[in-house]
């Protein structure tokens, strides 16, 4: 019995898709609700991941499947494969958003320093 059928139908998915989500959740060992959230998160980015991609995601992190699916979908939309996206995310490590923001801040600061050193041309 698929417990998320009504929720999936309310969110615009078909009954067949809801059944597929339930089968995938059972095969991957995650809750149906978490799998539905993950599918919807990837779909919000316009990406549909196949069974092999879901297997890779579930092996990486079963508790935060929806968050990981969103990040992978964002990278897949940029042109990476799901496997490449997982490799990128796994090498970035925890707190990658903080590290990325710090790196961008340092880059912006360096650019400001370079702009201030440009000599003024006298006409």
mmCIF file of C-alpha atoms in Angstrom:
data_model
loop_
_atom_site.group_PDB
_atom_site.id
_atom_site.type_symbol
_atom_site.label_atom_id
_atom_site.label_comp_id
_atom_site.label_asym_id
_atom_site.label_seq_id
_atom_site.Cartn_x
_atom_site.Cartn_y
_atom_site.Cartn_z
ATOM 1 C CA UNK A 1 0.000 0.000 0.000
ATOM 2 C CA UNK A 2 1.338 3.378 -1.032
ATOM 3 C CA UNK A 3 0.764 5.901 1.747
ATOM 4 C CA UNK A 4 1.752 8.949 -0.270
ATOM 5 C CA UNK A 5 -0.683 8.441 -3.154
ATOM 6 C CA UNK A 6 -3.054 11.268 -2.202
ATOM 7 C CA UNK A 7 -0.209 13.664 -1.408
ATOM 8 C CA UNK A 8 1.440 12.904 -4.759
ATOM 9 C CA UNK A 9 -1.833 13.416 -6.616
ATOM 10 C CA UNK A 10 -2.375 16.770 -4.883
ATOM 11 C CA UNK A 11 1.068 17.894 -6.012
ATOM 12 C CA UNK A 12 0.380 17.063 -9.656
ATOM 13 C CA UNK A 13 1.970 13.633 -9.984
ATOM 14 C CA UNK A 14 0.178 10.673 -11.536
ATOM 15 C CA UNK A 15 -0.863 7.545 -9.652
ATOM 16 C CA UNK A 16 1.722 5.532 -11.616
ATOM 17 C CA UNK A 17 4.465 7.955 -10.570
ATOM 18 C CA UNK A 18 3.342 7.715 -6.941
ATOM 19 C CA UNK A 19 3.512 3.918 -7.145
ATOM 20 C CA UNK A 20 7.009 4.164 -8.663
ATOM 21 C CA UNK A 21 8.095 6.467 -5.824
ATOM 22 C CA UNK A 22 6.775 3.952 -3.270
ATOM 23 C CA UNK A 23 8.615 1.061 -4.950
ATOM 24 C CA UNK A 24 11.834 3.113 -5.131
ATOM 25 C CA UNK A 25 11.559 4.117 -1.471
ATOM 26 C CA UNK A 26 11.117 0.499 -0.430
ATOM 27 C CA UNK A 27 14.042 -0.644 -2.580
ATOM 28 C CA UNK A 28 16.312 2.122 -1.264
ATOM 29 C CA UNK A 29 15.314 1.776 2.372
ATOM 30 C CA UNK A 30 14.025 5.337 2.779
ATOM 31 C CA UNK A 31 10.602 6.546 3.840
ATOM 32 C CA UNK A 32 8.029 7.159 1.142
ATOM 33 C CA UNK A 33 7.573 10.714 2.375
ATOM 34 C CA UNK A 34 11.305 11.487 2.115
ATOM 35 C CA UNK A 35 11.409 9.982 -1.380
ATOM 36 C CA UNK A 36 8.407 12.080 -2.456
ATOM 37 C CA UNK A 37 10.083 15.228 -1.109
ATOM 38 C CA UNK A 38 13.275 14.359 -2.971
ATOM 39 C CA UNK A 39 11.473 13.716 -6.277
ATOM 40 C CA UNK A 40 9.562 16.980 -5.963
ATOM 41 C CA UNK A 41 12.755 18.884 -5.115
ATOM 42 C CA UNK A 42 14.521 17.521 -8.208
ATOM 43 C CA UNK A 43 11.435 18.172 -10.341
ATOM 44 C CA UNK A 44 11.312 21.774 -9.151
ATOM 45 C CA UNK A 45 14.675 22.220 -10.903
ATOM 46 C CA UNK A 46 13.293 20.571 -14.043
ATOM 47 C CA UNK A 47 15.310 17.379 -13.612
ATOM 48 C CA UNK A 48 14.025 13.812 -13.509
ATOM 49 C CA UNK A 49 16.546 11.379 -12.026
ATOM 50 C CA UNK A 50 16.471 7.704 -12.990
ATOM 51 C CA UNK A 51 16.626 4.651 -10.767
ATOM 52 C CA UNK A 52 20.429 4.426 -10.852
ATOM 53 C CA UNK A 53 20.807 8.077 -9.857
ATOM 54 C CA UNK A 54 18.427 7.582 -6.910
ATOM 55 C CA UNK A 55 20.451 4.557 -5.851
ATOM 56 C CA UNK A 56 23.618 6.677 -5.854
ATOM 57 C CA UNK A 57 21.905 9.432 -3.859
ATOM 58 C CA UNK A 58 20.474 7.029 -1.277
ATOM 59 C CA UNK A 59 23.847 5.381 -0.775
ATOM 60 C CA UNK A 60 25.334 8.794 -0.048
ATOM 61 C CA UNK A 61 22.813 10.140 2.450
ATOM 62 C CA UNK A 62 19.421 8.610 3.277
ATOM 63 C CA UNK A 63 18.404 11.141 5.904
ATOM 64 C CA UNK A 64 18.826 14.270 3.786
ATOM 65 C CA UNK A 65 17.764 12.784 0.469
ATOM 66 C CA UNK A 66 15.556 15.741 -0.533
ATOM 67 C CA UNK A 67 18.270 18.335 0.135
ATOM 68 C CA UNK A 68 20.870 16.277 -1.701
ATOM 69 C CA UNK A 69 18.468 15.695 -4.609
ATOM 70 C CA UNK A 70 17.971 19.438 -4.955
ATOM 71 C CA UNK A 71 21.694 20.120 -5.038
ATOM 72 C CA UNK A 72 22.337 17.302 -7.517
ATOM 73 C CA UNK A 73 19.442 18.461 -9.717
ATOM 74 C CA UNK A 74 20.876 21.983 -9.749
ATOM 75 C CA UNK A 75 24.249 20.637 -10.922
ATOM 76 C CA UNK A 76 22.640 18.286 -13.458
ATOM 77 C CA UNK A 77 20.773 21.259 -14.878
ATOM 78 C CA UNK A 78 24.150 22.979 -15.321
ATOM 79 C CA UNK A 79 25.332 20.063 -17.481
ATOM 80 C CA UNK A 80 26.929 17.584 -15.075
ATOM 81 C CA UNK A 81 25.863 13.956 -14.861
ATOM 82 C CA UNK A 82 24.375 12.752 -11.593
ATOM 83 C CA UNK A 83 27.570 10.835 -10.786
ATOM 84 C CA UNK A 84 29.737 13.906 -11.453
ATOM 85 C CA UNK A 85 27.425 16.042 -9.328
ATOM 86 C CA UNK A 86 27.725 13.584 -6.436
ATOM 87 C CA UNK A 87 31.507 13.593 -6.789
ATOM 88 C CA UNK A 88 31.533 17.388 -6.678
ATOM 89 C CA UNK A 89 29.298 17.486 -3.613
ATOM 90 C CA UNK A 90 31.237 14.780 -1.799
ATOM 91 C CA UNK A 91 34.592 16.510 -2.354
ATOM 92 C CA UNK A 92 33.165 19.837 -1.196
ATOM 93 C CA UNK A 93 32.424 18.363 2.229
ATOM 94 C CA UNK A 94 30.183 19.744 4.942
ATOM 95 C CA UNK A 95 29.638 23.470 5.199
ATOM 96 C CA UNK A 96 30.404 23.966 1.529
ATOM 97 C CA UNK A 97 28.008 26.931 1.350
ATOM 98 C CA UNK A 98 29.959 28.778 4.013
ATOM 99 C CA UNK A 99 33.270 28.005 2.317
ATOM 100 C CA UNK A 100 31.922 29.106 -1.057
ATOM 101 C CA UNK A 101 30.582 32.381 0.327
ATOM 102 C CA UNK A 102 33.912 33.062 2.046
ATOM 103 C CA UNK A 103 35.804 32.378 -1.189
ATOM 104 C CA UNK A 104 33.492 34.653 -3.161
ATOM 105 C CA UNK A 105 33.880 37.365 -0.511
ATOM 106 C CA UNK A 106 37.666 37.123 -0.712
ATOM 107 C CA UNK A 107 37.507 37.290 -4.510
ATOM 108 C CA UNK A 108 35.294 40.380 -4.374
ATOM 109 C CA UNK A 109 37.661 42.014 -1.883
ATOM 110 C CA UNK A 110 40.645 41.288 -4.129
ATOM 111 C CA UNK A 111 38.799 42.729 -7.125
ATOM 112 C CA UNK A 112 38.020 45.896 -5.165
ATOM 113 C CA UNK A 113 41.716 46.208 -4.295
ATOM 114 C CA UNK A 114 42.731 45.838 -7.934
ATOM 115 C CA UNK A 115 40.200 48.388 -9.095
ATOM 116 C CA UNK A 116 41.430 50.937 -6.577
ATOM 117 C CA UNK A 117 45.022 50.528 -7.845
ATOM 118 C CA UNK A 118 44.237 51.242 -11.505
ATOM 119 C CA UNK A 119 46.087 54.433 -12.456
ATOM 120 C CA UNK A 120 43.959 57.305 -13.643
ATOM 121 C CA UNK A 121 44.645 58.382 -17.178
ATOM 122 C CA UNK A 122 45.055 62.109 -17.706
ATOM 123 C CA UNK A 123 43.728 63.454 -20.961
#
